[in-house]
Structures are given as structure tokens and as C-alpha cells.
Amino acid sequence: MSEYHPLTLEEAIALARTIPDLFPEDARLSCREIGDGNLNLVFHITDPASGKSVILKQALPYAKVVGESWPLTLDRARIESEALQLQSSFCPDLVPRVYKYVPELAVTAMEDLSDHIIMRKGLIARNTYPKFAGHIGRFLARTLFLTSDLGMNQQEKKLLMKRFVNPELCKITEDLIFDHPYTDADTNNFDEAIRDEAEALWRDGDLHREVARLRHGFLTHAQALLHGDLHTGSIFVTADSTKVIDPEFAFYGPIGFDIGAVIANLLLNYAAQEGWSPTADSRARYRAYLLDTIRKLWTVFETEFRALWNERSVDRISNAPGFQDEYIGNILADTTGYAGCKMIRRIVGLAHVADIDTIPDAAAKEKAQRTALAIGKALIRRHRDVRSIDQLIEIAERSGQGG
Amino acid sequence: MSEYHPLTLEEAIALARTIPDLFPEDARLSCREIGDGNLNLVFHITDPASGKSVILKQALPYAKVVGESWPLTLDRARIESEALQLQSSFCPDLVPRVYKYVPELAVTAMEDLSDHIIMRKGLIARNTYPKFAGHIGRFLARTLFLTSDLGMNQQEKKLLMKRFVNPELCKITEDLIFDHPYTDADTNNFDEAIRDEAEALWRDGDLHREVARLRHGFLTHAQALLHGDLHTGSIFVTADSTKVIDPEFAFYGPIGFDIGAVIANLLLNYAAQEGWSPTADSRARYRAYLLDTIRKLWTVFETEFRALWNERSVDRISNAPGFQDEYIGNILADTTGYAGCKMIRRIVGLAHVADIDTIPDAAAKEKAQRTALAIGKALIRRHRDVRSIDQLIEIAERSGQGG
């Protein structure tokens, strides 16, 4: 089993048995492959007798997205397992536990989260998650501060950055988020109903300048170890629990990229309420919940990040008066801009979100798409001027009303 | 000879003989060690008969600066030889040719530049180098553009960055430039005559905030492969030739750091004219030459960087209207701030410059030190507002007059 090959169900079971202290020795394990087959195999292995279970995630040597397929490094399995273990050392309750990593097979054995659901599905079902904002705000503050030059030994940080150089997965982001939506690229994918919007994006030089700035931040600003793909499909939730999964895009980048990703996906669902809320009243209520979640997650992030800074900073001169405020202000501006980029690519770029794509009514779907683009563009255009989370929310609300 | 040890003269000769096509087979080589023994051994090997010669530079496993000594990685010899070869591919006439690199001995065999002098010595002798500005402007534009996300494949750039992760040498800069001068650190080293200036630096919170911003740029902004230590002691000159040497501090950092280093060292010599110019007239003339060199080197840098961008950019969306101007404007602001930091550390920090330290007259030396600090502080304080090279020069001139 030592050379790379996609595992069979039997091999997955055999591998699961090698995890110490998980299954009883004589357990009769059953196994299902539950991945979507686009990037990874995902084996769910259970022991009905003891009720114990495990997930084996195996990277495939290619990626398939919306019919396209290209080769993709297996090294992403190492990056994912190392990122999960590092995140676990900072917030053990907010990521799945890793039991084992087998480099030659690109397999990570990790905690089974079948009692959770993917947050995107929960939001489409219009559930509310009152603990989510606090959890994700803490996840962001701790994972980002404690891998930055503020929170860890600055020479060790350079070596950590080296381990997380991730060219192939960064290239996907650079192309699909920071380039293709702004030109007539083959990978773009949008409904003909909004062709006018797509073509306007391709011609908008002022918007391109702001996107170029954000793109160069992504390319050059090695501020902290990011999750790198923190959308609501990478988060498992229950009423009481939040688990961040799939950090295979992890690399050293700008802090605002991760925060912006979460906010963008909440705002995509906000836009999608055109299609899901049964009444104007219920739409307003759910949207208020989403905006409140954004306000709260930023506030928790900022509060915890500042507390870590005040208690655990390793960077003497960063305590200069006013520098912390300026640093946080720059994170908020980045957050705003990256949130905008992440919204736009989900409407006109290659990969969409189910929140909007599965809206049954065509007119409502189109309206949701236009709302998302209006918010996305406004966030990008105005990101450098945003001084508070309320201002970000106000931009989203106003531009979402066509205002 | 395969395990690391400091070479003897005989071993250096034996190694020099292994360089293909350099010396005649029967050459009677002679060898002198001409290094200062602080960081490296430098062997000068000559064949009087053929007139051919070579330099072998061997890294020592420690650094000595002003009496202090600490262990230092031999990997810097690899970084130096790889950086020289890369720079040579961009501007073959502006760096010494590398003949050979022997990793296990941390030895680089390179072109002998004995017909050149160290630029710092030339400036102290009040020579002028009319070709220097054009040469160094081109060196900066080409080495920085062609290793940035604008000028090379962006995935290969990430792998190149990984090869140049350089924690130990970056740490020296982080401590000695961006921390110690601003606190009562043991490493600081200044004349008692200017203790008032040093103590004012330690208390100046507004200045610390600006230095913190520049420090974080140095820590996180992986914009291009820098030389990393581009002072006038790292440059060999003749009337017609410029050669940049010693890139052992090379790493991916902010473009303005290299440009600022050159400008800082020209401005340190500008300040030093208090002690070297025989008359007020000659002082004004030499200072005008130095400021003109700064103006010209920036102008050549900007012109060549823009030309490369317009002709060879690999980054589609960076052609958005206005983005190039903004990018260059940010480089100029960084250049200004880093120039200021580099001046201050040479007056109150561990390592000084001969331009000022060797001024014979104590009063003139003190005045030169105060002038350098005034210019350095003004450049740091105002770096974000600088919009043109003339503005940078005006800040230097005015603050240098106590204005």
C-alpha cells in the first residue's frame, strides 16, 4: 500500500485499523466513499457496535471543477494536515482532530463530523447559528495572530512560511478570483440574463485598479498563515459547535483574505434571500441575522486580536502609540476588498455557490445575482475608506438595495 | 577537503586551480587573505605571469561586529552565490562573475575586482562617479522588477522566495535597524556628545509608529528578491564601472528597502561633508553632486522599471489605469522611510559608517551626526507623504540645515 494510488474501500478500512486506540481490535468496520470525486476521496468508516467512526480524506492527483479537469499536486494533503494540526494547537475545539497523516498516500485520518452540517446548507435552510460568530471570530483571531510576526518568533515564522509555500493552489485563487472575472476568460461561467453585468466588469478600469491592488496584496503580503479558502462550504456547524475544515489552500497571505471570505459568503446568502425568504418580513429578519453575524464576528475577531496583541506580542516596537489601530484598520480595509472580490467571482467566475445557483425562480435568481454583484463592486471600490464594521455593513445594505 | 573548515592559503590555491579555463596549468599562483575576518575569509589568488586572478570568498561560521561575536549560518554562502548568479543573468556587467560555488566549504570563487575601489572610500575621497547613478538605477530596476510578481512567473516566484528564506541574516536587520536604535539596547553605540539625540529617539512614540510600519513591511512584504544590504560598502566602482557585491542578506522583501539603502548611504556622506569639505563652496558643490546622484538614480530606476512593466509585465490586471503610478508611488514612500531608518542606525546603532566615524575634527563629526539624524528622522516621519524624488531631496536638504 506504500505507493500512491486511490484507496479501495478495503484498503481504507485496513488503514483505519492502524489508528491507535480508536476502534476495538475485533471491530467489524464498514466503509462508504462520500466525496464528490472532484478533488479528493472521502471515506467514512464506522463501527456500528461501538458507535465509533473516522474520516479518511485522500487527495486525488487532479482537480475537477464544473467539467474542467487539471493535474493538482498531492502535496496539498501535507499542507492540509499540517495546517489542521497547527490550527488545532490554537483552537482545538474549532477544527477536526487529526489522527494520522500518511504522506505517500496523501491520506489524512481525522475526526468524523457527521453530526454537523455544512454551514452553507444550514444557511440555505435559513437556520440560525448564534454561536457561530463567536467561534469563527476566535478562530480568525487566534490562527492569524499566532502565526503572524506579532504572535510568534519571527525567525520561526519565516521557516513556517517556507513549509506553506503553495504555488498550485494559490494559482487557482489568483486566476479565478483576481483575474478571470475581469476579462472575457474561458473559465467564466454566468447566466446569459446577466451578460450585461459581466461585460461591464470586463471594461471597468477603475474597478480593475482596486482589484490589482488586492491581487498584489494576495501575491506579496505574507502576514499570517491563512486557511485560504474559508467559505461557508468549509465550515461544519451545529447549534453549539463550529468546525473549520479543508485548509488545503493554506499559505502565508494577508489576514483580511480569510475574514473577507467568511463575510463574502454570508453576504452571498444575504443576496440569495431574494429567492428563499417566503415574505418580505422574513427576508428582512434573516438578512438582519446575517448582518448581525458579520458585525459580531468582526467584533469578536478585533477584540481577541487586540487582547492577544496586548498580552502576547513578540514585537516590541509595535506597541508604539497608534500602530495597533492602524494595523487593525488595514485589516478591515483588506477584509472589505477581499469580501467584494469573493462575491463577484461566485457570480460570474468558474465556481458558484449553491445559495444562489439553486434558487428555483429565475427572476429571483437573477435579482440575487445582481444584488451580489452590486455589493461586491461597492465593497471593492470603497474598501480603502472603510473605518468600521458598521460602515462595511452599511455599504452592503445600501448597494444591496440598488442604493 | 570535503568537510567544512577554514581554508589555508595552499588549499585556496588548490581550489582555484580547479576552476576551468582560468589559470594556465603550470601557473605559479600566489595567494593572500585580504578579508577583515569579521564574517568571511577572502583569498586573492594571482598568477603574475598571465596577469590572471580570482577571489575566493569563504563564509565563517560566526559574525564579529564591533567586538561582538555570534554564530551565523554558512547557508549565507549559498544565498550569496545564488543571488549573484541571478543578478548576473539580469545585469551581467554590474556584478562580479561567479566561477564556482563549493557548498560544503561555503566558498564562492568569483571575478577579481581589484581594479575597482569600494564606493564608500571613493566618496570619502570626494571623487565623483558620473556613471554610477545610471548603473545602480538599472541594477535596481532589473533585479527588482524581474524577480517580482510583475516580471516573472508568479508560481516560480514563490519557489524562488522559498530558496531565499534567510532568517538569521534578516534577524540582524530586524534588530539593528528596526528595533535597537529606538530603545536603550546593549548593542547601541554612539558618542556621548549626542546622548541627548539617542535618548530622544528612545522616547519618540510618533517616530516609533512609523518605524513599526516600516519594520512590518520588511517582515511581511515579499515584493522582490532584494540585495538586502545595499550600502556603499557593498559597491565597487571605477570611473566607468559599477559592481554590486556581497548579497548574503538577499531575501524577498519590499523594493524600497534596497533603493533606500543606496540613498541613505549617499545622504550619510552628504552629512559627513561637515567634516571633509575644505570650504563652504566645495561642500555645497559635493553635496549638489550627491543630491543629483540621488535624483538621477531614482529617475533611471523609475524609467527602467516602468519600461519593463510596459514591455514585459506578466500580470494582466496590473495594467489597469493608474495602478502603475500607485505602485511606483508606494515604492517611493517606502524608499524614503527605509532611507531614514538606515541613516539613524548608522549614527546610534551598532555598526557605523567610515564617512562619519573617521571625521578627524570632533565638533565637525558631532555636527555631521546631528545632521544625519535630522535627515533620517524627517525622512521617516514624512515618508508616506512623499510624491516625487524632488520632495525627498528637499526634505533631506531642509532638515540637513536644521530647517
mmCIF file of N, CA and C in Angstrom, chain A residues 78 149-150 154-159 161-163 165-168 170-171 174 178-180 182-183 205-213 215-216 219-223 251 309 314-318 320-323 326-327 384, chain B residues 78 149-150 154-159 161-163 165-168 170-171 174 178-180 182-183 205-213 215-216 219-223 251 309 314-318 320-323 326-327 384:
data_model
loop_
_atom_site.group_PDB
_atom_site.id
_atom_site.type_symbol
_atom_site.label_atom_id
_atom_site.label_comp_id
_atom_site.label_asym_id
_atom_site.label_seq_id
_atom_site.Cartn_x
_atom_site.Cartn_y
_atom_site.Cartn_z
ATOM 1 N N ARG A 78 -0.390 17.197 2.548
ATOM 2 C CA ARG A 78 0.535 17.555 3.629
ATOM 3 C C ARG A 78 0.187 18.938 4.181
ATOM 4 N N ASP A 149 3.893 37.874 12.567
ATOM 5 C CA ASP A 149 5.099 38.422 13.186
ATOM 6 C C ASP A 149 4.812 39.115 14.507
ATOM 7 N N LEU A 150 3.540 39.243 14.849
ATOM 8 C CA LEU A 150 3.180 39.805 16.150
ATOM 9 C C LEU A 150 3.120 38.723 17.216
ATOM 10 N N GLN A 154 9.801 35.487 15.127
ATOM 11 C CA GLN A 154 9.807 35.967 13.745
ATOM 12 C C GLN A 154 10.742 35.163 12.840
ATOM 13 N N GLN A 155 11.720 34.495 13.417
ATOM 14 C CA GLN A 155 12.573 33.642 12.588
ATOM 15 C C GLN A 155 11.866 32.306 12.315
ATOM 16 N N GLU A 156 11.178 31.780 13.322
ATOM 17 C CA GLU A 156 10.389 30.555 13.106
ATOM 18 C C GLU A 156 9.255 30.801 12.108
ATOM 19 N N LYS A 157 8.693 31.985 12.149
ATOM 20 C CA LYS A 157 7.638 32.324 11.183
ATOM 21 C C LYS A 157 8.145 32.180 9.740
ATOM 22 N N LYS A 158 9.377 32.619 9.502
ATOM 23 C CA LYS A 158 9.926 32.517 8.140
ATOM 24 C C LYS A 158 10.035 31.053 7.710
ATOM 25 N N LEU A 159 10.416 30.179 8.655
ATOM 26 C CA LEU A 159 10.529 28.755 8.316
ATOM 27 C C LEU A 159 9.148 28.133 8.107
ATOM 28 N N MET A 161 6.519 29.787 7.019
ATOM 29 C CA MET A 161 6.094 30.289 5.709
ATOM 30 C C MET A 161 6.645 29.401 4.585
ATOM 31 N N LYS A 162 7.895 28.997 4.744
ATOM 32 C CA LYS A 162 8.553 28.142 3.743
ATOM 33 C C LYS A 162 7.807 26.810 3.589
ATOM 34 N N ARG A 163 7.349 26.241 4.706
ATOM 35 C CA ARG A 163 6.615 24.961 4.647
ATOM 36 C C ARG A 163 5.275 25.125 3.940
ATOM 37 N N VAL A 165 4.599 27.338 1.404
ATOM 38 C CA VAL A 165 4.616 27.858 0.024
ATOM 39 C C VAL A 165 3.753 26.895 -0.796
ATOM 40 N N ASN A 166 2.755 27.448 -1.478
ATOM 41 C CA ASN A 166 1.666 26.611 -2.027
ATOM 42 C C ASN A 166 1.295 27.102 -3.436
ATOM 43 N N PRO A 167 2.248 27.014 -4.370
ATOM 44 C CA PRO A 167 2.040 27.677 -5.675
ATOM 45 C C PRO A 167 0.808 27.205 -6.429
ATOM 46 N N GLU A 168 0.565 25.904 -6.463
ATOM 47 C CA GLU A 168 -0.511 25.416 -7.329
ATOM 48 C C GLU A 168 -1.874 25.849 -6.834
ATOM 49 N N CYS A 170 -2.503 28.421 -4.752
ATOM 50 C CA CYS A 170 -2.589 29.880 -4.869
ATOM 51 C C CYS A 170 -2.924 30.290 -6.299
ATOM 52 N N LYS A 171 -2.379 29.570 -7.277
ATOM 53 C CA LYS A 171 -2.631 29.889 -8.685
ATOM 54 C C LYS A 171 -4.137 29.824 -8.997
ATOM 55 N N GLU A 174 -5.495 33.012 -7.641
ATOM 56 C CA GLU A 174 -5.026 34.165 -8.427
ATOM 57 C C GLU A 174 -5.794 34.266 -9.747
ATOM 58 N N PHE A 178 -8.863 36.724 -8.823
ATOM 59 C CA PHE A 178 -8.230 38.025 -9.055
ATOM 60 C C PHE A 178 -7.894 38.304 -10.514
ATOM 61 N N ASP A 179 -8.435 37.525 -11.427
ATOM 62 C CA ASP A 179 -8.148 37.812 -12.834
ATOM 63 C C ASP A 179 -9.360 37.534 -13.721
ATOM 64 N N HIS A 180 -9.723 36.266 -13.858
ATOM 65 C CA HIS A 180 -10.719 35.877 -14.867
ATOM 66 C C HIS A 180 -12.043 36.630 -14.822
ATOM 67 N N TYR A 182 -12.611 39.529 -14.507
ATOM 68 C CA TYR A 182 -12.449 40.897 -15.008
ATOM 69 C C TYR A 182 -12.017 40.939 -16.473
ATOM 70 N N THR A 183 -12.134 39.808 -17.135
ATOM 71 C CA THR A 183 -11.811 39.731 -18.569
ATOM 72 C C THR A 183 -12.648 38.599 -19.167
ATOM 73 N N GLY A 205 -12.195 49.868 -15.723
ATOM 74 C CA GLY A 205 -10.796 50.108 -15.380
ATOM 75 C C GLY A 205 -10.582 50.548 -13.934
ATOM 76 N N ASP A 206 -11.497 51.368 -13.412
ATOM 77 C CA ASP A 206 -11.328 51.817 -12.025
ATOM 78 C C ASP A 206 -11.450 50.641 -11.058
ATOM 79 N N LEU A 207 -12.375 49.752 -11.345
ATOM 80 C CA LEU A 207 -12.512 48.560 -10.513
ATOM 81 C C LEU A 207 -11.267 47.672 -10.651
ATOM 82 N N HIS A 208 -10.769 47.540 -11.883
ATOM 83 C CA HIS A 208 -9.571 46.714 -12.107
ATOM 84 C C HIS A 208 -8.400 47.220 -11.269
ATOM 85 N N ARG A 209 -8.271 48.546 -11.152
ATOM 86 C CA ARG A 209 -7.158 49.092 -10.360
ATOM 87 C C ARG A 209 -7.255 48.634 -8.904
ATOM 88 N N GLU A 210 -8.474 48.664 -8.361
ATOM 89 C CA GLU A 210 -8.644 48.224 -6.970
ATOM 90 C C GLU A 210 -8.396 46.717 -6.842
ATOM 91 N N VAL A 211 -8.852 45.956 -7.829
ATOM 92 C CA VAL A 211 -8.621 44.502 -7.802
ATOM 93 C C VAL A 211 -7.127 44.210 -7.929
ATOM 94 N N ALA A 212 -6.430 44.979 -8.768
ATOM 95 C CA ALA A 212 -4.978 44.789 -8.924
ATOM 96 C C ALA A 212 -4.288 45.000 -7.575
ATOM 97 N N ARG A 213 -4.722 46.023 -6.839
ATOM 98 C CA ARG A 213 -4.104 46.260 -5.529
ATOM 99 C C ARG A 213 -4.337 45.063 -4.598
ATOM 100 N N ARG A 215 -5.086 41.982 -5.483
ATOM 101 C CA ARG A 215 -4.330 40.847 -6.034
ATOM 102 C C ARG A 215 -2.869 40.892 -5.571
ATOM 103 N N HIS A 216 -2.242 42.080 -5.647
ATOM 104 C CA HIS A 216 -0.845 42.170 -5.228
ATOM 105 C C HIS A 216 -0.689 41.963 -3.726
ATOM 106 N N LEU A 219 -0.605 38.293 -3.469
ATOM 107 C CA LEU A 219 0.651 37.746 -4.003
ATOM 108 C C LEU A 219 1.841 37.997 -3.090
ATOM 109 N N THR A 220 1.832 39.110 -2.354
ATOM 110 C CA THR A 220 3.076 39.532 -1.685
ATOM 111 C C THR A 220 2.999 39.712 -0.168
ATOM 112 N N HIS A 221 1.792 39.809 0.401
ATOM 113 C CA HIS A 221 1.710 40.227 1.803
ATOM 114 C C HIS A 221 1.668 39.021 2.749
ATOM 115 N N ALA A 222 2.837 38.524 3.130
ATOM 116 C CA ALA A 222 2.952 37.305 3.944
ATOM 117 C C ALA A 222 2.745 37.618 5.420
ATOM 118 N N GLN A 223 1.497 37.930 5.757
ATOM 119 C CA GLN A 223 1.183 38.463 7.079
ATOM 120 C C GLN A 223 0.917 37.359 8.108
ATOM 121 N N PHE A 251 -1.603 29.163 3.102
ATOM 122 C CA PHE A 251 -0.324 29.781 2.740
ATOM 123 C C PHE A 251 -0.203 31.074 3.525
ATOM 124 N N TRP A 309 -2.630 40.762 21.210
ATOM 125 C CA TRP A 309 -1.556 41.740 20.977
ATOM 126 C C TRP A 309 -1.093 42.327 22.311
ATOM 127 N N VAL A 314 5.159 39.666 20.486
ATOM 128 C CA VAL A 314 6.600 39.413 20.490
ATOM 129 C C VAL A 314 7.358 40.566 19.830
ATOM 130 N N ASP A 315 6.641 41.606 19.434
ATOM 131 C CA ASP A 315 7.236 42.648 18.595
ATOM 132 C C ASP A 315 7.227 43.979 19.342
ATOM 133 N N ARG A 316 8.355 44.274 19.993
ATOM 134 C CA ARG A 316 8.453 45.404 20.901
ATOM 135 C C ARG A 316 7.932 46.711 20.323
ATOM 136 N N ILE A 317 8.441 47.089 19.158
ATOM 137 C CA ILE A 317 8.162 48.437 18.658
ATOM 138 C C ILE A 317 6.721 48.577 18.154
ATOM 139 N N SER A 318 6.039 47.453 17.954
ATOM 140 C CA SER A 318 4.631 47.511 17.542
ATOM 141 C C SER A 318 3.722 48.068 18.627
ATOM 142 N N ALA A 320 4.082 50.909 19.789
ATOM 143 C CA ALA A 320 4.088 52.366 19.596
ATOM 144 C C ALA A 320 2.651 52.881 19.533
ATOM 145 N N PRO A 321 2.418 54.073 20.101
ATOM 146 C CA PRO A 321 1.042 54.594 20.152
ATOM 147 C C PRO A 321 0.433 54.699 18.759
ATOM 148 N N GLY A 322 -0.761 54.146 18.597
ATOM 149 C CA GLY A 322 -1.477 54.286 17.335
ATOM 150 C C GLY A 322 -1.208 53.177 16.326
ATOM 151 N N PHE A 323 -0.140 52.401 16.523
ATOM 152 C CA PHE A 323 0.185 51.413 15.494
ATOM 153 C C PHE A 323 -0.837 50.271 15.449
ATOM 154 N N GLU A 326 -3.859 51.373 13.550
ATOM 155 C CA GLU A 326 -3.590 51.438 12.117
ATOM 156 C C GLU A 326 -3.553 50.037 11.505
ATOM 157 N N TYR A 327 -2.940 49.103 12.222
ATOM 158 C CA TYR A 327 -2.811 47.718 11.739
ATOM 159 C C TYR A 327 -4.197 47.086 11.589
ATOM 160 N N ARG A 384 -10.835 50.970 0.713
ATOM 161 C CA ARG A 384 -9.789 51.741 1.401
ATOM 162 C C ARG A 384 -10.353 52.791 2.343
ATOM 163 N N ARG B 78 25.586 30.040 0.191
ATOM 164 C CA ARG B 78 24.707 29.577 -0.896
ATOM 165 C C ARG B 78 23.823 30.727 -1.377
ATOM 166 N N ASP B 149 6.355 39.798 -8.804
ATOM 167 C CA ASP B 149 5.165 39.204 -9.424
ATOM 168 C C ASP B 149 4.758 39.929 -10.703
ATOM 169 N N LEU B 150 5.433 41.034 -10.998
ATOM 170 C CA LEU B 150 5.169 41.727 -12.258
ATOM 171 C C LEU B 150 6.038 41.179 -13.381
ATOM 172 N N GLN B 154 4.584 33.802 -11.640
ATOM 173 C CA GLN B 154 4.225 34.013 -10.230
ATOM 174 C C GLN B 154 4.312 32.737 -9.397
ATOM 175 N N GLN B 155 4.237 31.590 -10.038
ATOM 176 C CA GLN B 155 4.408 30.344 -9.276
ATOM 177 C C GLN B 155 5.899 30.069 -9.069
ATOM 178 N N GLU B 156 6.706 30.352 -10.091
ATOM 179 C CA GLU B 156 8.163 30.219 -9.915
ATOM 180 C C GLU B 156 8.688 31.222 -8.886
ATOM 181 N N LYS B 157 8.095 32.388 -8.833
ATOM 182 C CA LYS B 157 8.499 33.382 -7.825
ATOM 183 C C LYS B 157 8.344 32.812 -6.412
ATOM 184 N N LYS B 158 7.251 32.098 -6.184
ATOM 185 C CA LYS B 158 7.033 31.528 -4.846
ATOM 186 C C LYS B 158 8.135 30.516 -4.491
ATOM 187 N N LEU B 159 8.561 29.731 -5.484
ATOM 188 C CA LEU B 159 9.631 28.760 -5.231
ATOM 189 C C LEU B 159 10.972 29.465 -5.033
ATOM 190 N N MET B 161 11.290 32.490 -3.779
ATOM 191 C CA MET B 161 11.188 33.069 -2.427
ATOM 192 C C MET B 161 11.592 32.031 -1.373
ATOM 193 N N LYS B 162 11.133 30.803 -1.572
ATOM 194 C CA LYS B 162 11.439 29.705 -0.641
ATOM 195 C C LYS B 162 12.954 29.473 -0.545
ATOM 196 N N ARG B 163 13.651 29.553 -1.679
ATOM 197 C CA ARG B 163 15.108 29.353 -1.670
ATOM 198 C C ARG B 163 15.816 30.475 -0.930
ATOM 199 N N VAL B 165 14.558 32.219 1.752
ATOM 200 C CA VAL B 165 14.172 32.448 3.151
ATOM 201 C C VAL B 165 15.474 32.504 3.948
ATOM 202 N N ASN B 166 15.682 33.580 4.692
ATOM 203 C CA ASN B 166 17.019 33.915 5.216
ATOM 204 C C ASN B 166 16.910 34.437 6.650
ATOM 205 N N PRO B 167 16.413 33.575 7.564
ATOM 206 C CA PRO B 167 16.043 34.075 8.900
ATOM 207 C C PRO B 167 17.190 34.717 9.668
ATOM 208 N N GLU B 168 18.381 34.113 9.637
ATOM 209 C CA GLU B 168 19.440 34.625 10.508
ATOM 210 C C GLU B 168 19.929 35.997 10.066
ATOM 211 N N CYS B 170 18.210 38.160 8.142
ATOM 212 C CA CYS B 170 17.104 39.112 8.337
ATOM 213 C C CYS B 170 17.026 39.558 9.799
ATOM 214 N N LYS B 171 17.286 38.638 10.711
ATOM 215 C CA LYS B 171 17.228 38.965 12.142
ATOM 216 C C LYS B 171 18.202 40.097 12.491
ATOM 217 N N GLU B 174 16.489 43.183 11.343
ATOM 218 C CA GLU B 174 15.318 43.474 12.182
ATOM 219 C C GLU B 174 15.737 44.064 13.529
ATOM 220 N N PHE B 178 15.658 48.052 12.817
ATOM 221 C CA PHE B 178 14.242 48.328 13.108
ATOM 222 C C PHE B 178 13.858 48.159 14.571
ATOM 223 N N ASP B 179 14.825 48.054 15.471
ATOM 224 C CA ASP B 179 14.456 47.927 16.880
ATOM 225 C C ASP B 179 15.447 48.665 17.775
ATOM 226 N N HIS B 180 16.676 48.185 17.852
ATOM 227 C CA HIS B 180 17.623 48.685 18.849
ATOM 228 C C HIS B 180 17.829 50.201 18.884
ATOM 229 N N TYR B 182 15.885 52.422 18.744
ATOM 230 C CA TYR B 182 14.709 53.102 19.311
ATOM 231 C C TYR B 182 14.452 52.712 20.755
ATOM 232 N N THR B 183 15.447 52.068 21.363
ATOM 233 C CA THR B 183 15.343 51.695 22.781
ATOM 234 C C THR B 183 16.766 51.632 23.340
ATOM 235 N N GLY B 205 7.472 58.319 20.510
ATOM 236 C CA GLY B 205 6.412 57.375 20.140
ATOM 237 C C GLY B 205 5.894 57.553 18.722
ATOM 238 N N ASP B 206 5.793 58.800 18.269
ATOM 239 C CA ASP B 206 5.304 59.023 16.905
ATOM 240 C C ASP B 206 6.274 58.444 15.876
ATOM 241 N N LEU B 207 7.549 58.630 16.136
ATOM 242 C CA LEU B 207 8.558 58.052 15.240
ATOM 243 C C LEU B 207 8.503 56.522 15.301
ATOM 244 N N HIS B 208 8.343 55.984 16.495
ATOM 245 C CA HIS B 208 8.268 54.521 16.649
ATOM 246 C C HIS B 208 7.126 53.935 15.815
ATOM 247 N N ARG B 209 6.001 54.651 15.768
ATOM 248 C CA ARG B 209 4.866 54.142 14.980
ATOM 249 C C ARG B 209 5.242 54.028 13.500
ATOM 250 N N GLU B 210 5.947 55.037 12.997
ATOM 251 C CA GLU B 210 6.366 54.982 11.586
ATOM 252 C C GLU B 210 7.397 53.872 11.377
ATOM 253 N N VAL B 211 8.306 53.719 12.339
ATOM 254 C CA VAL B 211 9.313 52.655 12.216
ATOM 255 C C VAL B 211 8.634 51.286 12.288
ATOM 256 N N ALA B 212 7.618 51.165 13.155
ATOM 257 C CA ALA B 212 6.888 49.889 13.254
ATOM 258 C C ALA B 212 6.268 49.540 11.905
ATOM 259 N N ARG B 213 5.694 50.536 11.233
ATOM 260 C CA ARG B 213 5.097 50.270 9.913
ATOM 261 C C ARG B 213 6.166 49.780 8.929
ATOM 262 N N ARG B 215 9.072 48.437 9.664
ATOM 263 C CA ARG B 215 9.524 47.119 10.131
ATOM 264 C C ARG B 215 8.587 46.013 9.642
ATOM 265 N N HIS B 216 7.277 46.247 9.759
ATOM 266 C CA HIS B 216 6.333 45.210 9.318
ATOM 267 C C HIS B 216 6.358 45.041 7.799
ATOM 268 N N LEU B 219 9.206 42.767 7.350
ATOM 269 C CA LEU B 219 8.884 41.403 7.821
ATOM 270 C C LEU B 219 7.934 40.655 6.882
ATOM 271 N N THR B 220 7.032 41.385 6.218
ATOM 272 C CA THR B 220 5.925 40.690 5.537
ATOM 273 C C THR B 220 5.799 40.946 4.036
ATOM 274 N N HIS B 221 6.440 41.982 3.502
ATOM 275 C CA HIS B 221 6.117 42.370 2.127
ATOM 276 C C HIS B 221 7.072 41.725 1.122
ATOM 277 N N ALA B 222 6.731 40.521 0.680
ATOM 278 C CA ALA B 222 7.602 39.727 -0.200
ATOM 279 C C ALA B 222 7.439 40.162 -1.655
ATOM 280 N N GLN B 223 7.963 41.361 -1.934
ATOM 281 C CA GLN B 223 7.685 42.009 -3.212
ATOM 282 C C GLN B 223 8.698 41.605 -4.292
ATOM 283 N N PHE B 251 16.850 38.326 0.306
ATOM 284 C CA PHE B 251 15.590 37.663 0.683
ATOM 285 C C PHE B 251 14.476 38.406 -0.047
ATOM 286 N N TRP B 309 7.843 47.175 -17.088
ATOM 287 C CA TRP B 309 6.419 46.917 -16.832
ATOM 288 C C TRP B 309 5.630 46.982 -18.149
ATOM 289 N N VAL B 314 3.966 40.318 -16.637
ATOM 290 C CA VAL B 314 3.287 39.020 -16.704
ATOM 291 C C VAL B 314 1.934 39.087 -15.995
ATOM 292 N N ASP B 315 1.539 40.268 -15.515
ATOM 293 C CA ASP B 315 0.378 40.384 -14.640
ATOM 294 C C ASP B 315 -0.685 41.248 -15.323
ATOM 295 N N ARG B 316 -1.621 40.564 -16.001
ATOM 296 C CA ARG B 316 -2.595 41.242 -16.854
ATOM 297 C C ARG B 316 -3.280 42.416 -16.181
ATOM 298 N N ILE B 317 -3.879 42.179 -15.010
ATOM 299 C CA ILE B 317 -4.755 43.191 -14.417
ATOM 300 C C ILE B 317 -3.969 44.379 -13.864
ATOM 301 N N SER B 318 -2.653 44.232 -13.716
ATOM 302 C CA SER B 318 -1.826 45.350 -13.253
ATOM 303 C C SER B 318 -1.737 46.472 -14.276
ATOM 304 N N ALA B 320 -4.249 47.985 -15.295
ATOM 305 C CA ALA B 320 -5.399 48.853 -15.029
ATOM 306 C C ALA B 320 -4.925 50.298 -14.901
ATOM 307 N N PRO B 321 -5.728 51.246 -15.392
ATOM 308 C CA PRO B 321 -5.298 52.650 -15.378
ATOM 309 C C PRO B 321 -4.980 53.126 -13.960
ATOM 310 N N GLY B 322 -3.820 53.717 -13.800
ATOM 311 C CA GLY B 322 -3.452 54.300 -12.508
ATOM 312 C C GLY B 322 -2.711 53.359 -11.582
ATOM 313 N N PHE B 323 -2.753 52.049 -11.853
ATOM 314 C CA PHE B 323 -2.140 51.136 -10.887
ATOM 315 C C PHE B 323 -0.620 51.254 -10.885
ATOM 316 N N GLU B 326 0.408 54.214 -8.840
ATOM 317 C CA GLU B 326 0.231 53.952 -7.408
ATOM 318 C C GLU B 326 1.340 53.038 -6.877
ATOM 319 N N TYR B 327 1.675 52.019 -7.649
ATOM 320 C CA TYR B 327 2.706 51.050 -7.249
ATOM 321 C C TYR B 327 4.057 51.763 -7.098
ATOM 322 N N ARG B 384 5.341 58.800 4.127
ATOM 323 C CA ARG B 384 4.071 58.477 3.457
ATOM 324 C C ARG B 384 3.553 59.610 2.580
#
